[in-house]
Amino acid sequence: MNYQDIYTKSISNPKDFWREQAEAIQWYSKPDTILSYAENGYPVWFKDGTLNACYLALDKHIQDGHGDQVSIIYDSPVTQTVKKYTFSEVKSEVARLAGGMLALGLKQGDTAIIYMPMIPQAAFAMLACARIGVTHSVVFGGFAPHELAIRIDDCKPRAIITASSGIEIDRLIAYKPLVDEAIELAQHKPKKVIVFNRKLGARVPFKKYDVDYDALVYGSEETPCVPVNSMHPLYVLYTSGTTGKPKGIVRDTGGYVTALKFSMQKIYNVKEDAIFWAASDVGWVVGHSFIVYGPLINRNTTVIFEGKPIRTPDASTFWRVIAEHKVNAMFTAPTAIRAIKKEDPNGDFIKQYDLSSLQTQFLAGERCDVATLEWYGKHIPVPAIDHWWQTESGWPMIANMVGIEKPLVKPGSVGKAVCGYDIRIFGENGTELGPNEEGYVVIKLPLPPGTLLDLWNDNHRFKAGYLNKFPGYYFSGDGGYKDTDQYIYITGRVDDVINVAGHRLSTAEMEEIVASHPAVAECAVIGINDALKGQIPLALVVTKSGGEIEHFQLEQEIVKLVRQQIGAVAALKNVVIVQRLPKTRSGKILRKLLRSIADGEQFQIPSTIDDEAIVEEITAVLSKENIGIYNSN
């Protein structure tokens, strides 16, 4: 069958389609009910099945005779370490960590936060939680204590699992003091903090709630997998929202593992025992789906990479990893390729390595510009395939499904709708638009298995953010259009969330922090185009009258404030002092207009603006010459 036939079946008869896909999963008890509806009317999948994600990722393969296959390759150029773990070795470590967690009082239904760098122990912790039915919430190690505290208060973990330090290129970052500060800030107090000491010289202050990771693992017996209901929350993963308060995306177990098995084979065309590398972080959804659960459930060797595409040590790093470990398929963000391109424009490093094992390169997380695709295709003769999905979906929504048919890549497009996703383009009034008409990207319900179940303890916000705008459809928050061949083009967010190097960040949250500075009267934070990172934040600030603070000092203090509250990942370096901000007559700041001016795009002055003269003032301040200076930082 070709793509169109399979896709049509998935939309016209979703129950039968996903019943067939669920057969690829080994359930403790197979689901009789394939598609049903929760009390709130939201569609759910496989509600009466039981299974365990850790069993599927580890134990099943060992029972099938593959215990000696390498499951994880840990490659850390920042510590000059390469270590390989077999499925049997990972299962032993995970099962003993799970046994130790049980001994500490964690049980099915509890939550645990994982705050770790890109080391194998992060994956071990995730799998240990899944093994005993503890819902994990991985928090990206680059987030500051304030952000970690917000997540502690929202998901109320019984324990936090962390490491002594992370490494940012050549800088050691002590994690334990950050965790301790977050616990001080939080209202909820976790009972235990399990600390993996990397012994790299970072400060590791001891607290009464601390438990040594190694002592816990090696002092515990292996514990078996606990069967959980298909609807059991495997994890909660926080993503930025327009209010500034992170949204806890709830992921089920049964639908998720079914979707991941399907996507590994049909979207990524990765055979069992192949080597798959997603160059991301376990703190993001890519890390959950395609560093840990997807590859391991599909019996692939997965690469855990602790480094950067450049400066660890140089722009050859990605090619070394592919050549050394014989990687068959790779997944990264366009930002990484742009960074390599900038450092090695002629591809000289690429020529030094044998990349014959590489069959496909996948790109996602942000829009991939045509120039980057062309540069990649010129230097590496394998398909570079852009695709699109979200933290909310958990797996790709739009792609060229290379496991079904040879792709026709259209530069600028992220492909066609993936099986199970009935994607439409709507106008403001909810009418479906025609070819090449830009509008809202929406998906007709039911969403396929593996997508978000709800927001953690916030169903009202779930409905308001995703379901209410177009009843019967999921609202993605992105704009886009389809061409006459049904290829889809994503044009960007339509809300106040920006994408910085694949990381979704709330401009509303940044505005709240900027506005807290005593010298700031009002402000606007917008995302502007950046050649390397896709987007970067720009803060426009109106100062209070009578203030005597120097502009340079104010800019430095605001940058520091955002870094302290959110973390370096926020990447706010550009602060511009303006006399006033463009507003509607009702007082709403015209952020879309500001973005257009800053990016040098054509724009129309809205009829609702309170004073047209402000446009000339802002344009003068945000001239392309000025922005060029800012973007070079």
XYZ file of C-alpha atoms in Angstrom:
633
model
C 0.000 0.000 0.000
C 1.157 3.544 -0.705
C 1.001 6.510 1.646
C -2.361 7.782 0.434
C -4.101 4.430 0.900
C -2.710 3.941 4.411
C -3.440 7.526 5.399
C -7.019 7.347 4.107
C -7.643 4.171 6.105
C -6.295 5.806 9.278
C -8.774 8.680 8.902
C -11.834 6.803 7.624
C -11.542 3.836 10.017
C -9.333 4.870 12.936
C -10.496 2.098 15.285
C -9.436 -0.713 12.968
C -6.264 1.098 11.956
C -5.027 1.583 15.511
C -6.195 -1.866 16.602
C -3.779 -3.240 14.004
C -0.941 -1.002 15.205
C -1.546 -2.041 18.830
C -0.834 -5.648 17.798
C 2.836 -4.661 17.488
C 2.909 -4.045 21.261
C 3.127 -6.795 23.864
C 0.343 -6.076 26.351
C -0.191 -7.824 29.658
C -3.872 -7.703 28.723
C -4.879 -6.481 25.285
C -7.459 -3.702 25.086
C -10.973 -4.611 24.012
C -12.027 -0.975 23.788
C -9.952 0.766 21.130
C -11.544 4.228 21.064
C -13.823 5.655 23.727
C -14.605 8.983 25.337
C -13.745 10.308 28.788
C -16.284 11.943 31.085
C -15.360 15.339 29.657
C -16.096 14.078 26.135
C -12.450 13.934 25.055
C -11.479 10.841 22.985
C -9.121 8.286 24.577
C -7.454 5.121 23.299
C -7.090 1.545 24.617
C -8.603 2.396 28.002
C -8.896 -1.217 29.269
C -5.459 -2.519 28.262
C -2.598 -3.106 30.718
C 1.125 -2.944 29.983
C 4.423 -1.421 31.147
C 6.635 0.902 29.084
C 9.848 -0.170 30.844
C 9.081 -3.821 30.124
C 8.669 -3.020 26.424
C 11.890 -0.994 26.374
C 14.089 -3.530 28.194
C 12.716 -6.819 29.581
C 10.928 -7.915 26.405
C 14.095 -7.717 24.321
C 16.074 -9.689 26.910
C 13.371 -12.380 26.974
C 13.525 -12.475 23.177
C 17.267 -13.211 23.320
C 18.698 -9.741 22.667
C 20.096 -8.980 26.109
C 23.639 -8.597 24.765
C 22.670 -6.021 22.131
C 23.931 -2.522 22.871
C 20.937 -0.442 23.918
C 22.596 2.876 24.874
C 25.762 4.545 23.624
C 26.802 7.386 25.902
C 29.057 9.787 24.010
C 30.271 12.779 26.004
C 32.870 14.963 24.296
C 32.703 17.365 27.248
C 34.081 14.648 29.536
C 35.863 12.699 26.770
C 33.825 9.611 27.628
C 32.267 6.919 25.470
C 30.461 4.075 27.215
C 28.142 1.386 25.898
C 25.410 -0.448 27.800
C 23.632 -3.620 26.732
C 19.925 -4.165 27.289
C 20.779 -6.547 30.151
C 23.064 -3.993 31.807
C 20.490 -1.218 31.563
C 17.723 -3.488 32.887
C 19.818 -4.433 35.920
C 20.586 -0.804 36.767
C 17.012 0.336 36.183
C 15.433 -2.525 38.134
C 17.662 -1.881 41.158
C 17.038 1.867 41.032
C 13.316 1.093 40.911
C 13.721 -1.231 43.889
C 15.502 1.507 45.803
C 12.744 3.985 44.982
C 10.151 1.549 46.319
C 12.199 1.247 49.515
C 12.116 5.042 49.852
C 8.333 4.959 49.765
C 7.608 5.806 46.136
C 4.726 3.839 44.669
C 2.379 3.663 41.722
C 0.467 6.937 41.445
C 3.258 9.093 42.889
C 5.214 11.621 40.844
C 8.956 12.249 40.657
C 10.910 15.078 39.046
C 14.089 14.271 37.120
C 16.522 17.189 36.816
C 19.635 15.845 35.130
C 22.107 16.511 32.322
C 22.489 14.298 29.270
C 23.883 11.236 30.993
C 22.657 7.611 30.974
C 21.368 7.957 34.536
C 18.690 10.355 33.256
C 17.293 7.603 31.029
C 17.701 5.059 33.847
C 15.646 7.291 36.139
C 12.870 7.687 33.564
C 12.689 3.945 32.984
C 12.815 3.178 36.720
C 9.830 5.423 37.284
C 7.940 3.727 34.451
C 8.859 0.321 35.872
C 6.964 0.907 39.138
C 4.186 3.161 37.859
C 5.603 6.449 39.160
C 4.765 9.352 36.843
C 7.963 11.218 35.981
C 8.394 14.855 35.042
C 11.737 15.641 33.475
C 12.817 19.265 33.857
C 15.484 20.562 31.500
C 18.734 21.027 33.402
C 19.184 24.544 32.019
C 16.186 25.917 33.912
C 16.770 28.155 36.917
C 15.520 27.353 40.454
C 12.460 29.583 40.024
C 11.288 27.517 37.024
C 12.026 24.256 38.814
C 10.084 25.455 41.863
C 7.023 26.198 39.723
C 7.080 22.636 38.445
C 7.596 21.217 41.946
C 4.498 23.028 43.155
C 2.438 21.931 40.166
C 3.210 18.195 40.007
C 4.078 17.743 43.711
C 6.811 15.097 43.388
C 7.513 12.701 46.215
C 11.167 12.710 45.128
C 13.586 14.563 42.871
C 16.299 12.674 41.023
C 19.271 14.840 40.080
C 23.010 14.841 39.416
C 25.830 16.751 41.010
C 26.523 18.752 37.859
C 26.001 19.397 34.195
C 28.507 20.772 31.699
C 27.811 23.636 29.300
C 30.599 23.267 26.699
C 33.527 23.957 29.065
C 31.676 25.292 32.110
C 30.741 23.114 35.085
C 27.252 23.850 36.421
C 26.515 22.616 39.941
C 22.972 21.194 39.913
C 22.537 20.324 43.578
C 22.568 23.952 44.866
C 19.971 24.796 42.213
C 17.727 21.956 43.387
C 18.119 22.991 47.022
C 17.199 26.582 46.161
C 14.158 25.421 44.182
C 12.955 23.369 47.166
C 13.374 26.432 49.372
C 11.274 28.482 46.946
C 8.566 25.845 46.486
C 5.546 25.424 48.734
C 5.572 21.653 48.205
C 8.528 19.863 49.799
C 9.661 16.562 48.235
C 10.497 13.837 50.737
C 13.746 12.743 49.091
C 16.387 13.994 46.652
C 18.354 11.206 44.963
C 21.750 12.567 43.881
C 24.036 10.964 41.308
C 27.523 12.283 42.094
C 29.512 12.633 38.890
C 32.637 13.504 40.888
C 33.667 16.277 38.529
C 34.430 18.838 41.223
C 31.051 20.533 41.572
C 29.828 21.617 44.986
C 27.327 19.089 46.391
C 25.886 20.456 49.643
C 24.330 17.727 51.787
C 20.759 18.014 53.071
C 18.794 15.674 55.323
C 16.554 14.695 52.434
C 19.506 13.576 50.247
C 20.044 9.967 49.134
C 23.166 8.863 47.256
C 22.222 7.396 43.863
C 24.990 4.770 43.737
C 24.398 3.608 47.297
C 20.676 3.308 46.593
C 21.162 1.304 43.392
C 23.851 -1.044 44.599
C 22.120 -1.622 47.930
C 18.824 -2.625 46.326
C 17.374 -5.754 44.764
C 15.977 -5.783 41.252
C 12.234 -5.236 41.188
C 9.881 -6.465 38.449
C 7.703 -4.282 36.229
C 4.324 -3.220 37.593
C 1.415 -3.611 35.143
C -0.372 -0.291 34.672
C -3.552 0.671 32.907
C -3.148 2.019 29.384
C -4.433 5.398 30.581
C -1.859 5.620 33.389
C 0.171 8.876 33.065
C 3.649 7.800 32.001
C 4.897 11.347 32.376
C 4.070 15.016 32.739
C 6.167 17.316 30.553
C 5.928 21.068 30.954
C 5.828 23.382 27.965
C 5.546 27.148 27.771
C 2.125 28.747 27.670
C 0.977 32.226 26.775
C 0.154 33.053 30.404
C 3.721 32.487 31.547
C 2.659 29.520 33.688
C 4.012 26.271 32.204
C 1.488 23.729 30.946
C 1.900 20.167 32.218
C 1.257 17.927 29.208
C -0.048 14.551 30.435
C 0.990 11.517 28.365
C -0.725 8.145 28.651
C 1.148 4.842 28.418
C -0.696 2.549 25.986
C -1.451 5.042 23.232
C 2.015 6.542 23.487
C 4.010 3.326 23.095
C 1.752 2.249 20.218
C 2.331 5.560 18.432
C 6.104 5.451 19.051
C 6.455 1.925 17.644
C 4.452 2.998 14.591
C 6.473 6.203 14.106
C 9.886 4.538 14.444
C 9.013 2.162 11.630
C 6.669 4.089 9.345
C 7.885 7.691 9.739
C 11.596 7.198 10.438
C 12.016 3.847 8.630
C 14.216 2.488 11.427
C 14.492 -1.292 11.566
C 14.951 -3.208 14.805
C 18.622 -3.305 15.912
C 19.486 -0.169 13.875
C 21.348 2.731 15.520
C 19.278 5.876 16.018
C 20.513 9.211 17.273
C 18.288 12.099 18.327
C 20.648 14.948 19.171
C 18.380 16.609 21.690
C 17.910 16.574 25.463
C 15.789 14.395 27.731
C 14.278 17.605 29.108
C 12.352 18.066 25.848
C 9.718 15.908 24.175
C 12.218 14.733 21.531
C 14.299 13.253 24.329
C 11.326 11.403 25.778
C 10.039 10.051 22.485
C 13.164 9.519 20.411
C 16.132 9.256 22.762
C 14.526 7.005 25.370
C 11.165 5.356 24.743
C 10.815 5.157 20.948
C 14.219 3.664 20.042
C 14.337 1.305 23.020
C 10.793 0.008 22.459
C 11.744 -0.560 18.797
C 14.909 -2.434 19.906
C 17.259 0.165 18.533
C 20.571 1.320 19.913
C 20.068 4.931 21.024
C 22.809 7.553 21.422
C 22.873 9.786 24.504
C 25.096 12.690 23.506
C 26.441 15.182 26.026
C 27.796 17.992 23.911
C 27.027 20.599 21.290
C 27.255 20.630 17.488
C 30.141 23.109 17.761
C 32.831 23.866 20.357
C 32.864 20.315 21.751
C 35.476 20.483 20.405
C 34.511 21.872 16.962
C 32.063 21.588 14.072
C 33.181 18.014 13.319
C 31.498 16.519 16.395
C 28.261 15.350 14.760
C 30.123 13.676 11.899
C 32.514 11.948 14.298
C 29.623 10.495 16.300
C 27.874 9.246 13.148
C 31.056 7.664 11.783
C 32.306 6.204 15.061
C 29.015 4.615 16.100
C 27.693 3.781 12.608
C 24.515 5.810 13.099
C 21.769 4.875 10.604
C 19.283 7.705 11.190
C 19.715 11.020 12.959
C 17.324 13.636 14.279
C 18.337 17.184 15.215
C 17.091 20.770 15.089
C 17.851 23.037 12.119
C 19.694 25.328 14.545
C 22.383 22.663 14.941
C 22.916 22.408 11.190
C 23.011 26.204 10.862
C 25.642 26.387 13.610
C 27.786 23.781 11.838
C 27.295 25.550 8.510
C 28.469 28.826 10.033
C 31.643 27.237 11.439
C 32.353 25.009 8.432
C 30.722 26.638 5.379
C 32.634 24.514 2.857
C 31.993 21.227 4.655
C 35.697 20.517 5.186
C 35.085 18.600 8.426
C 32.485 16.413 6.738
C 35.041 15.117 4.259
C 37.159 13.693 7.082
C 34.594 11.067 8.102
C 33.001 7.966 6.643
C 29.276 8.670 6.828
C 28.206 5.689 4.731
C 26.112 4.247 7.579
C 23.801 7.285 7.602
C 20.613 6.705 5.628
C 18.372 9.603 6.653
C 18.607 12.968 8.432
C 15.480 14.266 10.156
C 15.014 17.885 11.199
C 12.364 19.304 13.534
C 11.739 21.597 16.479
C 11.619 24.816 14.470
C 11.206 25.954 10.889
C 14.004 24.809 8.585
C 14.974 27.444 6.033
C 15.612 26.410 2.450
C 19.252 27.558 2.540
C 20.035 25.134 5.363
C 18.384 22.249 3.518
C 20.343 23.081 0.377
C 23.655 23.303 2.255
C 23.038 19.938 3.894
C 22.063 18.310 0.599
C 25.165 19.664 -1.088
C 27.568 18.177 1.448
C 25.804 15.022 2.658
C 24.092 12.865 0.027
C 21.255 11.497 2.191
C 17.689 12.842 2.430
C 17.307 15.722 4.881
C 13.668 15.549 5.913
C 11.951 18.331 7.796
C 8.865 17.423 9.823
C 6.572 19.039 12.394
C 5.130 18.121 15.750
C 4.713 19.456 19.270
C 5.203 18.578 22.911
C 1.438 18.141 22.951
C 1.415 15.538 20.187
C 4.361 13.501 21.480
C 5.219 12.239 17.984
C 5.182 13.642 14.428
C 2.018 15.193 13.018
C 3.294 16.192 9.570
C 6.127 14.408 7.781
C 7.346 12.548 4.743
C 6.678 8.985 5.930
C 9.832 7.351 4.595
C 8.905 3.975 6.078
C 5.977 3.811 3.661
C 7.278 5.357 0.454
C 10.237 7.284 -0.901
C 9.775 10.918 0.053
C 9.291 13.834 -2.262
C 10.833 16.651 -0.251
C 9.539 20.130 -1.014
C 11.862 22.760 0.487
C 9.898 24.922 2.897
C 7.251 22.265 3.510
C 7.209 19.885 6.471
C 5.480 17.203 4.395
C 1.995 15.741 4.447
C -0.296 14.816 7.328
C 0.893 11.731 9.227
C -1.488 8.780 9.536
C -4.151 9.502 12.140
C -3.941 13.299 11.880
C -6.825 14.868 9.939
C -5.192 18.280 9.454
C -7.155 21.257 8.165
C -6.429 24.960 7.600
C -9.141 27.201 9.070
C -9.931 30.857 8.742
C -10.801 33.021 11.733
C -14.496 32.128 11.473
C -13.857 28.370 11.410
C -14.306 27.813 7.669
C -11.817 25.572 5.897
C -9.511 27.443 3.538
C -8.391 26.421 0.079
C -4.919 25.691 -1.328
C -2.239 28.295 -0.576
C -4.530 30.232 1.784
C -2.837 30.834 5.128
C -4.801 30.248 8.322
C -4.868 28.288 11.564
C -3.513 24.723 11.608
C -6.157 22.541 13.283
C -6.743 18.790 13.591
C -10.116 17.121 13.588
C -10.858 15.016 16.666
C -10.138 12.332 17.605
C -6.414 12.897 17.723
C -4.532 9.609 17.225
C -3.004 7.629 20.124
C -0.002 9.070 21.980
C -1.143 12.675 21.969
C -1.860 14.667 25.124
C -4.509 13.333 27.498
C -4.985 16.565 29.408
C -3.074 19.250 31.280
C -1.951 18.201 34.746
C -4.679 19.240 37.194
C -5.948 21.912 34.769
C -8.653 20.596 32.471
C -10.199 24.061 32.169
C -6.998 25.444 30.659
C -6.714 22.347 28.439
C -10.120 23.027 26.919
C -9.570 26.772 26.680
C -6.176 26.450 25.024
C -6.782 23.601 22.604
C -10.458 22.729 22.122
C -12.724 25.745 22.535
C -11.552 27.941 19.651
C -12.825 25.493 17.021
C -15.223 22.938 18.607
C -14.522 19.413 17.393
C -10.943 20.308 16.486
C -7.592 20.565 18.225
C -6.068 24.038 17.802
C -2.307 23.738 17.323
C -1.435 27.396 17.946
C 0.451 27.494 14.640
C -0.387 29.116 11.338
C 0.175 27.559 7.940
C -1.228 26.540 4.583
C -1.500 23.579 2.196
C -0.501 23.589 -1.443
C -2.429 21.848 -4.215
C -0.570 18.569 -3.523
C -1.588 18.590 0.169
C 1.929 19.456 1.309
C 1.763 21.596 4.439
C 3.788 24.710 5.221
C 4.039 25.976 8.821
C 4.433 29.747 9.066
C 4.886 30.055 12.856
C 3.104 30.560 16.138
C 0.012 32.701 16.296
C 0.294 33.210 20.066
C 2.964 34.687 22.338
C 5.233 31.650 22.377
C 8.543 31.833 20.502
C 10.865 29.091 19.326
C 14.508 29.648 20.279
C 16.719 26.922 18.819
C 13.877 24.433 19.151
C 12.958 25.479 22.696
C 9.471 26.920 23.179
C 9.535 29.921 25.492
C 6.813 32.235 26.696
C 7.274 35.913 25.915
C 4.529 36.627 28.459
C 6.671 35.131 31.212
C 9.678 37.169 30.096
C 7.560 40.317 30.042
C 6.452 39.679 33.603
C 10.083 39.411 34.715
C 11.216 42.486 32.746
C 8.301 44.497 34.133
C 9.351 43.611 37.671
C 12.471 45.798 37.373
C 11.805 48.972 39.404
C 12.931 51.257 36.571
C 10.541 49.750 33.981
C 7.210 51.456 33.362
C 6.010 49.035 30.690
C 7.503 46.616 28.213
C 6.921 44.195 25.364
C 8.938 41.056 24.599
C 8.696 39.738 21.057
C 10.407 37.030 19.052
C 12.480 38.249 16.129
C 14.047 36.245 13.314
C 17.607 35.082 13.864
C 19.838 33.437 11.273
C 21.200 30.872 13.729
C 18.516 30.148 16.331
C 15.412 30.744 14.243
C 14.032 33.223 16.752
C 15.441 35.177 19.684
C 13.636 37.391 22.200
C 13.824 41.168 22.027
C 12.643 43.321 24.931
C 11.358 46.835 24.276
C 11.292 48.850 27.478
C 9.748 52.167 28.471
C 11.424 53.544 31.582
C 9.709 55.348 34.425
C 9.953 59.114 34.327
C 12.462 60.604 36.721
C 14.615 57.478 36.724
C 18.345 58.074 36.713
C 19.596 54.615 35.758
C 21.894 54.489 32.730
C 20.465 52.666 29.732
C 23.397 50.241 29.497
C 23.107 49.384 33.182
C 19.352 48.827 32.846
C 19.860 46.553 29.859
C 22.435 44.471 31.738
C 20.228 44.194 34.818
C 17.215 43.055 32.776
C 19.259 40.406 30.969
C 20.565 39.158 34.313
C 17.072 39.154 35.826
C 15.644 36.967 33.056
C 18.611 34.626 33.228
C 18.153 34.226 36.991
C 14.410 33.595 36.766
C 14.235 31.395 33.652
C 17.798 30.352 32.882
C 20.293 30.808 30.080
C 17.945 28.931 27.744
C 15.799 32.081 27.554
C 18.585 33.682 25.454
C 17.395 37.243 26.138
C 20.348 39.476 25.295
C 18.636 42.271 23.390
C 17.003 45.098 25.345
C 16.002 48.330 23.586
C 14.865 51.459 25.416
C 11.992 53.241 23.652
C 9.931 56.318 24.507
C 6.593 54.534 24.067
C 5.000 51.410 22.616
C 2.435 51.213 19.794
C -1.017 50.414 21.171
C -4.607 50.116 20.098
C -7.041 52.725 21.304
C -8.124 50.238 23.960
C -4.555 50.015 25.243
C -3.397 46.673 23.781
C 0.248 46.601 22.692
C 0.558 45.790 18.974
C 3.112 42.981 19.212
C 2.537 41.677 15.691
C 3.322 45.127 14.338
C 6.497 45.254 16.449
C 7.606 41.876 15.089
C 7.066 43.004 11.513
C 9.036 46.210 12.069
C 11.892 44.403 13.818
C 12.142 41.779 11.064
C 12.036 44.357 8.295
C 8.820 42.942 6.847
C 6.107 44.875 5.080
C 3.218 45.844 7.310
C 0.019 47.823 7.365
C -0.620 50.298 10.144
C -3.754 49.008 11.923
C -6.746 51.312 11.939
C -7.049 50.652 15.668
C -3.686 52.252 16.528
C -3.856 55.169 18.944
C -1.062 57.219 17.317
C 0.473 56.490 13.917
C 3.546 58.618 14.662
C 4.808 55.951 17.058
C 5.394 53.642 14.079
C 8.028 55.981 12.665
C 9.698 56.250 16.061
C 9.842 52.486 16.571
C 11.006 51.898 12.999
C 13.905 54.280 13.552
C 14.930 52.467 16.733
C 14.469 48.989 15.272
C 16.205 49.697 11.970
C 17.705 46.681 10.289
C 21.179 48.056 11.029
C 20.449 48.051 14.767
C 18.898 44.610 14.743
C 21.896 43.314 12.840
C 24.077 44.473 15.707
C 21.846 42.793 18.259
C 21.618 39.524 16.340
C 25.394 39.210 16.126
C 25.688 38.916 19.913
